Amino acid sequence: MHLPKLLAAFLLIGLLTLPLRAGDEKTHSFMYFTSPDGAQGGGSGTGILIFDMNDGHKFVRRINIPDFKEGVRGVCASAVTHRLYASTSLKRIVCLDLETDKILWNKTYDTGVDRLTISPDGKTLYAPCGYWSRDHKSWAVIDANDGRQLSEIPTPSPGHNTVMSLDGKRVFLASNSWLSVVDTKDNTVLKNIETDSHNFFPLTVNSDRSKVYCCLGREVGFQIIDPDAGKILETVYPDGDHIKMRTHGVGLTPDEKEIWIAEQNGTDIFVFDNTVNPPKQSAKMQIGQKGHGWISFSRDGKFGYTSSVEVFDAHTKKVVAIFKDENGKPVCSSKTVEVIFHGPNVVEVGDQFGVGRLHPPAQSPGN
């Protein structure tokens, strides 16, 4: 091969190994979309599909990760260490460097790993054993640098979902109908709160961690809990007769003015005005694909995501894009996370949960 052609080939390979960005000095947001989802269908291949959030959520490229064939259970990322972590149904966590696409470590855990989270400093993972566990009722505390398990946090039931407060001082552990509130300073359980959620609920938290929002497990609706007092403040339902279906998805818009919830194996997304007390239903949308149920948002609050293929304008409640792979096939996943680059560097990340961001910590990691 002639030298100019050889150089051109190497340049092309280099471009294909990085997200497509709008110039080296611009900030750009991408959706890192894991497949296959361990709780639902609708994926495409085994790995991560990357979508350009600044250009109609168009497909950019994919990172093949063969071990994702086990089914992804959760995903989180750190802007401090520019790493992404994904857990699978077969007790595995994969750690990926977001700036090089290299797998840094890949380990399995005796306790199992379900929907995990990471501390704001990027140092510590909290990984639940999985609602299916018969041998463990716990969360593993893991060194995010090398995957070593540091300790274990006991809970009343097998662990399922994990949400970190923005300030990193509390981590909220959801196991069956229990909410455990943990002080991350020493990983002690401050409270075990029994809720009416029944069966492995999704949850979220506002930015000052004064309220936790938990899905109901036997009806469409949610509960608002004061985690410090250990008290259920409100149980909220959509308008009309109670719907006898599990709620599987609850999210706060980043400005905390709205709460969105999703019914499992249904097509309705309910929106509540969170500026009144108790919150009151203000809208209802339809998704095209029944599934697991999930709610999350872009960090800037422009877009809302569910477990279906649609991207919603969070303000107008209109569908503005459909996730499609490189072959034009619509795809969906409830295990996704936003990653924001400035040039080649990761500067911010989102959350797989729709967490409130009204009162961010004084110094946000990654800024």
PDB file of C-alpha atoms in Angstrom, residues 37-314:
ATOM      1  CA  ASP A  37     -31.142  -5.434  28.175  1.00  0.00           C
ATOM      2  CA  GLY A  38     -31.268  -8.212  30.766  1.00  0.00           C
ATOM      3  CA  ALA A  39     -34.926  -7.443  31.573  1.00  0.00           C
ATOM      4  CA  GLN A  40     -36.477  -6.890  28.128  1.00  0.00           C
ATOM      5  CA  GLY A  41     -36.061  -7.387  24.411  1.00  0.00           C
ATOM      6  CA  GLY A  42     -35.474  -4.792  21.711  1.00  0.00           C
ATOM      7  CA  GLY A  43     -31.691  -4.661  21.670  1.00  0.00           C
ATOM      8  CA  SER A  44     -29.156  -4.864  18.847  1.00  0.00           C
ATOM      9  CA  GLY A  45     -26.058  -7.007  19.206  1.00  0.00           C
ATOM     10  CA  THR A  46     -23.893  -7.294  22.304  1.00  0.00           C
ATOM     11  CA  GLY A  47     -22.270  -4.135  23.576  1.00  0.00           C
ATOM     12  CA  ILE A  48     -22.832  -0.385  23.548  1.00  0.00           C
ATOM     13  CA  LEU A  49     -24.583   1.613  20.838  1.00  0.00           C
ATOM     14  CA  ILE A  50     -23.667   5.315  20.862  1.00  0.00           C
ATOM     15  CA  PHE A  51     -26.222   7.931  19.784  1.00  0.00           C
ATOM     16  CA  ASP A  52     -25.603  11.637  19.130  1.00  0.00           C
ATOM     17  CA  MET A  53     -27.951  13.571  21.413  1.00  0.00           C
ATOM     18  CA  ASN A  54     -27.064  16.857  19.677  1.00  0.00           C
ATOM     19  CA  ASP A  55     -27.996  15.534  16.244  1.00  0.00           C
ATOM     20  CA  GLY A  56     -31.404  13.909  16.503  1.00  0.00           C
ATOM     21  CA  HIS A  57     -30.138  10.943  18.523  1.00  0.00           C
ATOM     22  CA  LYS A  58     -28.624   9.493  15.363  1.00  0.00           C
ATOM     23  CA  PHE A  59     -26.569   6.320  15.580  1.00  0.00           C
ATOM     24  CA  VAL A  60     -22.828   7.035  15.673  1.00  0.00           C
ATOM     25  CA  ARG A  61     -21.089   3.724  16.253  1.00  0.00           C
ATOM     26  CA  ARG A  62     -20.976   0.685  18.516  1.00  0.00           C
ATOM     27  CA  ILE A  63     -18.540  -0.885  20.958  1.00  0.00           C
ATOM     28  CA  ASN A  64     -18.763  -4.678  20.865  1.00  0.00           C
ATOM     29  CA  ILE A  65     -18.593  -6.307  24.301  1.00  0.00           C
ATOM     30  CA  PRO A  66     -19.275 -10.060  23.948  1.00  0.00           C
ATOM     31  CA  ASP A  67     -19.969 -10.609  27.666  1.00  0.00           C
ATOM     32  CA  PHE A  68     -23.043  -8.385  27.401  1.00  0.00           C
ATOM     33  CA  LYS A  69     -24.754 -11.415  25.869  1.00  0.00           C
ATOM     34  CA  GLU A  70     -25.464 -12.322  29.512  1.00  0.00           C
ATOM     35  CA  GLY A  71     -27.968  -9.426  29.625  1.00  0.00           C
ATOM     36  CA  VAL A  72     -27.161  -6.015  31.109  1.00  0.00           C
ATOM     37  CA  ARG A  73     -28.696  -5.318  34.520  1.00  0.00           C
ATOM     38  CA  GLY A  74     -27.470  -1.778  35.118  1.00  0.00           C
ATOM     39  CA  VAL A  75     -25.041   0.910  33.937  1.00  0.00           C
ATOM     40  CA  CYS A  76     -23.340   3.882  35.576  1.00  0.00           C
ATOM     41  CA  ALA A  77     -20.423   6.160  34.769  1.00  0.00           C
ATOM     42  CA  SER A  78     -17.942   8.554  36.353  1.00  0.00           C
ATOM     43  CA  ALA A  79     -16.778  11.859  34.865  1.00  0.00           C
ATOM     44  CA  VAL A  80     -13.900  11.956  37.353  1.00  0.00           C
ATOM     45  CA  THR A  81     -12.308   8.714  36.157  1.00  0.00           C
ATOM     46  CA  HIS A  82     -13.965   8.696  32.682  1.00  0.00           C
ATOM     47  CA  ARG A  83     -15.144   5.129  33.224  1.00  0.00           C
ATOM     48  CA  LEU A  84     -18.368   3.277  32.518  1.00  0.00           C
ATOM     49  CA  TYR A  85     -19.528   0.243  34.496  1.00  0.00           C
ATOM     50  CA  ALA A  86     -22.125  -2.309  33.411  1.00  0.00           C
ATOM     51  CA  SER A  87     -23.429  -5.263  35.390  1.00  0.00           C
ATOM     52  CA  THR A  88     -24.844  -8.445  33.839  1.00  0.00           C
ATOM     53  CA  SER A  89     -27.275 -11.175  34.820  1.00  0.00           C
ATOM     54  CA  LEU A  90     -24.407 -13.633  35.344  1.00  0.00           C
ATOM     55  CA  LYS A  91     -22.763 -11.789  38.254  1.00  0.00           C
ATOM     56  CA  ARG A  92     -20.355  -9.784  36.085  1.00  0.00           C
ATOM     57  CA  ILE A  93     -19.213  -6.155  36.098  1.00  0.00           C
ATOM     58  CA  VAL A  94     -17.381  -4.760  33.070  1.00  0.00           C
ATOM     59  CA  CYS A  95     -15.350  -1.543  33.441  1.00  0.00           C
ATOM     60  CA  LEU A  96     -14.752   0.503  30.276  1.00  0.00           C
ATOM     61  CA  ASP A  97     -12.536   3.556  29.748  1.00  0.00           C
ATOM     62  CA  LEU A  98     -14.813   6.033  27.949  1.00  0.00           C
ATOM     63  CA  GLU A  99     -11.928   7.927  26.357  1.00  0.00           C
ATOM     64  CA  THR A 100     -10.176   4.883  24.840  1.00  0.00           C
ATOM     65  CA  ASP A 101     -12.944   2.218  24.648  1.00  0.00           C
ATOM     66  CA  LYS A 102     -10.594  -0.191  26.445  1.00  0.00           C
ATOM     67  CA  ILE A 103     -11.910  -2.752  28.932  1.00  0.00           C
ATOM     68  CA  LEU A 104     -10.002  -2.005  32.145  1.00  0.00           C
ATOM     69  CA  TRP A 105     -11.350  -4.886  34.186  1.00  0.00           C
ATOM     70  CA  ASN A 106     -13.999  -7.596  33.968  1.00  0.00           C
ATOM     71  CA  LYS A 107     -14.916  -9.527  37.116  1.00  0.00           C
ATOM     72  CA  THR A 108     -17.619 -11.777  38.517  1.00  0.00           C
ATOM     73  CA  TYR A 109     -18.932 -11.745  42.102  1.00  0.00           C
ATOM     74  CA  ASP A 110     -20.289 -14.546  44.257  1.00  0.00           C
ATOM     75  CA  THR A 111     -23.113 -12.358  45.537  1.00  0.00           C
ATOM     76  CA  GLY A 112     -24.337 -11.461  42.054  1.00  0.00           C
ATOM     77  CA  VAL A 113     -24.733  -7.922  40.675  1.00  0.00           C
ATOM     78  CA  ASP A 114     -27.915  -6.117  39.668  1.00  0.00           C
ATOM     79  CA  ARG A 115     -28.512  -2.358  39.008  1.00  0.00           C
ATOM     80  CA  LEU A 116     -25.419  -0.716  40.480  1.00  0.00           C
ATOM     81  CA  THR A 117     -24.360   2.886  41.167  1.00  0.00           C
ATOM     82  CA  ILE A 118     -21.128   4.817  41.746  1.00  0.00           C
ATOM     83  CA  SER A 119     -20.039   7.514  44.205  1.00  0.00           C
ATOM     84  CA  PRO A 120     -19.532  11.052  42.812  1.00  0.00           C
ATOM     85  CA  ASP A 121     -15.762  10.822  43.343  1.00  0.00           C
ATOM     86  CA  GLY A 122     -15.645   7.729  41.112  1.00  0.00           C
ATOM     87  CA  LYS A 123     -14.042   5.587  43.793  1.00  0.00           C
ATOM     88  CA  THR A 124     -16.791   3.243  45.025  1.00  0.00           C
ATOM     89  CA  LEU A 125     -19.428   1.050  43.397  1.00  0.00           C
ATOM     90  CA  TYR A 126     -22.517  -0.209  45.217  1.00  0.00           C
ATOM     91  CA  ALA A 127     -23.816  -3.375  43.566  1.00  0.00           C
ATOM     92  CA  PRO A 128     -26.951  -5.255  44.703  1.00  0.00           C
ATOM     93  CA  CYS A 129     -26.944  -9.049  44.749  1.00  0.00           C
ATOM     94  CA  GLY A 130     -30.061  -9.264  42.557  1.00  0.00           C
ATOM     95  CA  TYR A 131     -33.717  -9.777  43.402  1.00  0.00           C
ATOM     96  CA  TRP A 132     -33.422 -13.395  42.216  1.00  0.00           C
ATOM     97  CA  SER A 133     -30.806 -14.260  44.841  1.00  0.00           C
ATOM     98  CA  ARG A 134     -31.604 -17.088  47.246  1.00  0.00           C
ATOM     99  CA  ASP A 135     -28.323 -16.965  49.123  1.00  0.00           C
ATOM    100  CA  HIS A 136     -27.744 -13.255  49.701  1.00  0.00           C
ATOM    101  CA  LYS A 137     -29.613 -10.236  51.016  1.00  0.00           C
ATOM    102  CA  SER A 138     -27.028  -7.577  50.440  1.00  0.00           C
ATOM    103  CA  TRP A 139     -25.138  -4.961  48.426  1.00  0.00           C
ATOM    104  CA  ALA A 140     -21.462  -5.398  47.589  1.00  0.00           C
ATOM    105  CA  VAL A 141     -19.207  -2.383  48.155  1.00  0.00           C
ATOM    106  CA  ILE A 142     -16.575  -2.482  45.410  1.00  0.00           C
ATOM    107  CA  ASP A 143     -13.386  -0.560  44.669  1.00  0.00           C
ATOM    108  CA  ALA A 144     -14.205   1.062  41.325  1.00  0.00           C
ATOM    109  CA  ASN A 145     -10.534   1.264  40.384  1.00  0.00           C
ATOM    110  CA  ASP A 146      -9.817  -2.457  40.242  1.00  0.00           C
ATOM    111  CA  GLY A 147     -13.062  -4.273  41.077  1.00  0.00           C
ATOM    112  CA  ARG A 148     -12.028  -5.580  44.498  1.00  0.00           C
ATOM    113  CA  GLN A 149     -14.964  -6.217  46.822  1.00  0.00           C
ATOM    114  CA  LEU A 150     -14.381  -4.191  49.978  1.00  0.00           C
ATOM    115  CA  SER A 151     -17.374  -5.105  52.119  1.00  0.00           C
ATOM    116  CA  GLU A 152     -21.031  -6.091  52.105  1.00  0.00           C
ATOM    117  CA  ILE A 153     -24.114  -4.204  53.312  1.00  0.00           C
ATOM    118  CA  PRO A 154     -26.919  -6.449  54.668  1.00  0.00           C
ATOM    119  CA  THR A 155     -30.523  -5.577  53.749  1.00  0.00           C
ATOM    120  CA  PRO A 156     -33.913  -7.074  54.690  1.00  0.00           C
ATOM    121  CA  SER A 157     -34.399  -8.635  51.213  1.00  0.00           C
ATOM    122  CA  PRO A 158     -32.261  -9.394  48.146  1.00  0.00           C
ATOM    123  CA  GLY A 159     -31.036  -6.173  46.515  1.00  0.00           C
ATOM    124  CA  HIS A 160     -32.275  -4.804  43.201  1.00  0.00           C
ATOM    125  CA  ASN A 161     -31.990  -1.026  42.493  1.00  0.00           C
ATOM    126  CA  THR A 162     -29.443   1.509  43.756  1.00  0.00           C
ATOM    127  CA  VAL A 163     -29.549   5.323  43.689  1.00  0.00           C
ATOM    128  CA  MET A 164     -26.786   7.678  44.874  1.00  0.00           C
ATOM    129  CA  SER A 165     -27.538  11.161  46.191  1.00  0.00           C
ATOM    130  CA  LEU A 166     -25.919  13.990  44.219  1.00  0.00           C
ATOM    131  CA  ASP A 167     -23.692  14.922  47.156  1.00  0.00           C
ATOM    132  CA  GLY A 168     -22.581  11.304  47.602  1.00  0.00           C
ATOM    133  CA  LYS A 169     -23.438  11.259  51.311  1.00  0.00           C
ATOM    134  CA  ARG A 170     -26.306   8.784  51.018  1.00  0.00           C
ATOM    135  CA  VAL A 171     -26.974   5.753  48.880  1.00  0.00           C
ATOM    136  CA  PHE A 172     -30.504   4.362  48.690  1.00  0.00           C
ATOM    137  CA  LEU A 173     -30.933   0.598  48.394  1.00  0.00           C
ATOM    138  CA  ALA A 174     -34.194  -0.904  47.147  1.00  0.00           C
ATOM    139  CA  SER A 175     -34.911  -4.511  48.052  1.00  0.00           C
ATOM    140  CA  ASN A 176     -38.423  -5.913  47.602  1.00  0.00           C
ATOM    141  CA  SER A 177     -40.669  -3.586  49.626  1.00  0.00           C
ATOM    142  CA  TRP A 178     -37.783  -2.150  51.667  1.00  0.00           C
ATOM    143  CA  LEU A 179     -35.850   1.087  51.269  1.00  0.00           C
ATOM    144  CA  SER A 180     -32.500   1.093  53.065  1.00  0.00           C
ATOM    145  CA  VAL A 181     -30.805   4.438  53.673  1.00  0.00           C
ATOM    146  CA  VAL A 182     -27.013   4.150  53.916  1.00  0.00           C
ATOM    147  CA  ASP A 183     -24.444   6.658  55.144  1.00  0.00           C
ATOM    148  CA  THR A 184     -21.578   6.372  52.636  1.00  0.00           C
ATOM    149  CA  LYS A 185     -19.055   7.689  55.168  1.00  0.00           C
ATOM    150  CA  ASP A 186     -18.899   4.277  56.827  1.00  0.00           C
ATOM    151  CA  ASN A 187     -21.561   2.331  54.861  1.00  0.00           C
ATOM    152  CA  THR A 188     -23.807   1.867  57.859  1.00  0.00           C
ATOM    153  CA  VAL A 189     -27.548   1.422  57.385  1.00  0.00           C
ATOM    154  CA  LEU A 190     -29.269   4.405  58.991  1.00  0.00           C
ATOM    155  CA  LYS A 191     -32.822   3.198  58.347  1.00  0.00           C
ATOM    156  CA  ASN A 192     -34.734   0.305  56.824  1.00  0.00           C
ATOM    157  CA  ILE A 193     -38.107   1.683  55.712  1.00  0.00           C
ATOM    158  CA  GLU A 194     -40.895  -0.688  54.746  1.00  0.00           C
ATOM    159  CA  THR A 195     -42.912   0.684  51.822  1.00  0.00           C
ATOM    160  CA  ASP A 196     -46.002  -0.416  49.920  1.00  0.00           C
ATOM    161  CA  SER A 197     -43.998  -0.993  46.775  1.00  0.00           C
ATOM    162  CA  HIS A 198     -44.036  -4.810  46.769  1.00  0.00           C
ATOM    163  CA  ASN A 199     -41.583  -6.453  44.414  1.00  0.00           C
ATOM    164  CA  PHE A 200     -38.324  -4.795  43.573  1.00  0.00           C
ATOM    165  CA  PHE A 201     -39.322  -1.203  42.884  1.00  0.00           C
ATOM    166  CA  PRO A 202     -37.473   1.450  40.870  1.00  0.00           C
ATOM    167  CA  LEU A 203     -36.936   4.683  42.773  1.00  0.00           C
ATOM    168  CA  THR A 204     -35.375   8.116  42.529  1.00  0.00           C
ATOM    169  CA  VAL A 205     -34.346  10.981  44.816  1.00  0.00           C
ATOM    170  CA  ASN A 206     -34.437  14.776  44.724  1.00  0.00           C
ATOM    171  CA  SER A 207     -31.241  16.818  44.737  1.00  0.00           C
ATOM    172  CA  ASP A 208     -31.208  17.704  48.439  1.00  0.00           C
ATOM    173  CA  ARG A 209     -32.093  14.046  49.278  1.00  0.00           C
ATOM    174  CA  SER A 210     -35.065  15.115  51.370  1.00  0.00           C
ATOM    175  CA  LYS A 211     -37.500  12.987  49.347  1.00  0.00           C
ATOM    176  CA  VAL A 212     -37.292   9.564  47.765  1.00  0.00           C
ATOM    177  CA  TYR A 213     -39.892   8.520  45.187  1.00  0.00           C
ATOM    178  CA  CYS A 214     -40.718   4.811  44.987  1.00  0.00           C
ATOM    179  CA  CYS A 215     -42.876   2.923  42.480  1.00  0.00           C
ATOM    180  CA  LEU A 216     -45.901   0.973  43.652  1.00  0.00           C
ATOM    181  CA  GLY A 217     -45.784  -2.715  42.853  1.00  0.00           C
ATOM    182  CA  ARG A 218     -49.486  -3.593  42.657  1.00  0.00           C
ATOM    183  CA  GLU A 219     -50.981  -0.399  41.222  1.00  0.00           C
ATOM    184  CA  VAL A 220     -49.869   2.432  38.967  1.00  0.00           C
ATOM    185  CA  GLY A 221     -48.598   5.176  41.241  1.00  0.00           C
ATOM    186  CA  PHE A 222     -45.747   6.105  43.566  1.00  0.00           C
ATOM    187  CA  GLN A 223     -44.931   6.919  47.156  1.00  0.00           C
ATOM    188  CA  ILE A 224     -42.999   9.915  48.462  1.00  0.00           C
ATOM    189  CA  ILE A 225     -40.787   9.074  51.438  1.00  0.00           C
ATOM    190  CA  ASP A 226     -38.843  11.224  53.876  1.00  0.00           C
ATOM    191  CA  PRO A 227     -35.658   9.125  54.205  1.00  0.00           C
ATOM    192  CA  ASP A 228     -34.411  10.963  57.299  1.00  0.00           C
ATOM    193  CA  ALA A 229     -37.630  10.517  59.251  1.00  0.00           C
ATOM    194  CA  GLY A 230     -38.327   7.103  57.753  1.00  0.00           C
ATOM    195  CA  LYS A 231     -41.859   8.238  56.979  1.00  0.00           C
ATOM    196  CA  ILE A 232     -44.155   7.799  53.964  1.00  0.00           C
ATOM    197  CA  LEU A 233     -45.429  11.297  53.144  1.00  0.00           C
ATOM    198  CA  GLU A 234     -47.803  10.641  50.243  1.00  0.00           C
ATOM    199  CA  THR A 235     -49.139   7.895  47.995  1.00  0.00           C
ATOM    200  CA  VAL A 236     -49.987   9.326  44.583  1.00  0.00           C
ATOM    201  CA  TYR A 237     -52.080   7.825  41.778  1.00  0.00           C
ATOM    202  CA  PRO A 238     -53.032   8.898  38.239  1.00  0.00           C
ATOM    203  CA  ASP A 239     -56.486  10.381  37.724  1.00  0.00           C
ATOM    204  CA  GLY A 240     -59.454   8.008  37.589  1.00  0.00           C
ATOM    205  CA  ASP A 241     -59.803   4.479  38.900  1.00  0.00           C
ATOM    206  CA  HIS A 242     -56.701   2.812  40.288  1.00  0.00           C
ATOM    207  CA  ILE A 243     -54.878   0.762  37.643  1.00  0.00           C
ATOM    208  CA  LYS A 244     -53.995  -2.742  38.822  1.00  0.00           C
ATOM    209  CA  MET A 245     -50.585  -2.961  37.202  1.00  0.00           C
ATOM    210  CA  ARG A 246     -47.039  -2.737  38.494  1.00  0.00           C
ATOM    211  CA  THR A 247     -45.334   0.637  38.199  1.00  0.00           C
ATOM    212  CA  HIS A 248     -41.806   0.161  36.877  1.00  0.00           C
ATOM    213  CA  GLY A 249     -40.190   3.525  36.272  1.00  0.00           C
ATOM    214  CA  VAL A 250     -40.195   6.820  38.142  1.00  0.00           C
ATOM    215  CA  GLY A 251     -38.149   9.908  37.372  1.00  0.00           C
ATOM    216  CA  LEU A 252     -37.842  13.558  38.350  1.00  0.00           C
ATOM    217  CA  THR A 253     -37.138  16.083  35.640  1.00  0.00           C
ATOM    218  CA  PRO A 254     -33.800  17.731  36.493  1.00  0.00           C
ATOM    219  CA  ASP A 255     -35.599  20.910  37.609  1.00  0.00           C
ATOM    220  CA  GLU A 256     -37.799  18.698  39.852  1.00  0.00           C
ATOM    221  CA  LYS A 257     -40.990  20.308  38.543  1.00  0.00           C
ATOM    222  CA  GLU A 258     -42.379  17.054  37.141  1.00  0.00           C
ATOM    223  CA  ILE A 259     -42.507  13.382  38.039  1.00  0.00           C
ATOM    224  CA  TRP A 260     -42.919  10.800  35.261  1.00  0.00           C
ATOM    225  CA  ILE A 261     -43.931   7.200  35.926  1.00  0.00           C
ATOM    226  CA  ALA A 262     -44.234   4.145  33.676  1.00  0.00           C
ATOM    227  CA  GLU A 263     -46.469   1.099  33.926  1.00  0.00           C
ATOM    228  CA  GLN A 264     -44.817  -2.261  33.362  1.00  0.00           C
ATOM    229  CA  ASN A 265     -45.906  -4.150  30.223  1.00  0.00           C
ATOM    230  CA  GLY A 266     -48.150  -1.225  29.306  1.00  0.00           C
ATOM    231  CA  THR A 267     -47.904   1.746  26.971  1.00  0.00           C
ATOM    232  CA  ASP A 268     -48.852   4.661  29.250  1.00  0.00           C
ATOM    233  CA  ILE A 269     -46.445   7.231  30.696  1.00  0.00           C
ATOM    234  CA  PHE A 270     -48.028   9.460  33.354  1.00  0.00           C
ATOM    235  CA  VAL A 271     -46.730  12.952  34.131  1.00  0.00           C
ATOM    236  CA  PHE A 272     -47.341  14.728  37.452  1.00  0.00           C
ATOM    237  CA  ASP A 273     -46.963  18.371  38.411  1.00  0.00           C
ATOM    238  CA  ASN A 274     -44.502  18.309  41.298  1.00  0.00           C
ATOM    239  CA  THR A 275     -44.901  22.029  42.118  1.00  0.00           C
ATOM    240  CA  VAL A 276     -48.091  21.230  44.058  1.00  0.00           C
ATOM    241  CA  ASN A 277     -48.511  19.027  47.100  1.00  0.00           C
ATOM    242  CA  PRO A 278     -49.461  16.300  46.628  1.00  0.00           C
ATOM    243  CA  PRO A 279     -48.306  16.052  42.996  1.00  0.00           C
ATOM    244  CA  LYS A 280     -51.173  16.050  40.494  1.00  0.00           C
ATOM    245  CA  GLN A 281     -51.379  14.376  37.090  1.00  0.00           C
ATOM    246  CA  SER A 282     -50.820  16.897  34.289  1.00  0.00           C
ATOM    247  CA  ALA A 283     -50.286  14.775  31.164  1.00  0.00           C
ATOM    248  CA  LYS A 284     -50.230  11.274  29.727  1.00  0.00           C
ATOM    249  CA  MET A 285     -48.167   9.978  26.806  1.00  0.00           C
ATOM    250  CA  GLN A 286     -48.079   6.747  24.847  1.00  0.00           C
ATOM    251  CA  ILE A 287     -45.058   4.635  23.971  1.00  0.00           C
ATOM    252  CA  GLY A 288     -44.989   2.227  21.073  1.00  0.00           C
ATOM    253  CA  GLN A 289     -43.447  -0.809  22.697  1.00  0.00           C
ATOM    254  CA  LYS A 290     -44.593  -2.541  25.855  1.00  0.00           C
ATOM    255  CA  GLY A 291     -41.733  -3.607  28.041  1.00  0.00           C
ATOM    256  CA  HIS A 292     -39.874  -3.384  31.267  1.00  0.00           C
ATOM    257  CA  GLY A 293     -40.821   0.202  32.022  1.00  0.00           C
ATOM    258  CA  TRP A 294     -38.293   2.937  32.850  1.00  0.00           C
ATOM    259  CA  ILE A 295     -37.846   6.717  33.109  1.00  0.00           C
ATOM    260  CA  SER A 296     -34.714   8.856  32.767  1.00  0.00           C
ATOM    261  CA  PHE A 297     -33.785  12.301  31.456  1.00  0.00           C
ATOM    262  CA  SER A 298     -30.926  14.135  29.798  1.00  0.00           C
ATOM    263  CA  ARG A 299     -28.919  16.242  32.231  1.00  0.00           C
ATOM    264  CA  ASP A 300     -30.173  19.477  30.675  1.00  0.00           C
ATOM    265  CA  GLY A 301     -33.797  18.359  30.975  1.00  0.00           C
ATOM    266  CA  LYS A 302     -34.527  18.587  27.233  1.00  0.00           C
ATOM    267  CA  PHE A 303     -35.195  14.909  26.641  1.00  0.00           C
ATOM    268  CA  GLY A 304     -37.139  12.154  28.397  1.00  0.00           C
ATOM    269  CA  TYR A 305     -36.442   8.447  27.901  1.00  0.00           C
ATOM    270  CA  THR A 306     -38.406   5.291  28.649  1.00  0.00           C
ATOM    271  CA  SER A 307     -37.832   1.587  28.054  1.00  0.00           C
ATOM    272  CA  SER A 308     -39.310   1.997  24.562  1.00  0.00           C
ATOM    273  CA  VAL A 309     -37.743   3.266  21.317  1.00  0.00           C
ATOM    274  CA  GLU A 310     -38.993   6.869  21.511  1.00  0.00           C
ATOM    275  CA  VAL A 311     -37.151  10.004  22.598  1.00  0.00           C
ATOM    276  CA  PHE A 312     -39.537  12.609  24.079  1.00  0.00           C
ATOM    277  CA  ASP A 313     -39.192  16.358  24.179  1.00  0.00           C
ATOM    278  CA  ALA A 314     -39.580  16.729  27.930  1.00  0.00           C
TER     279      ALA A 314
END
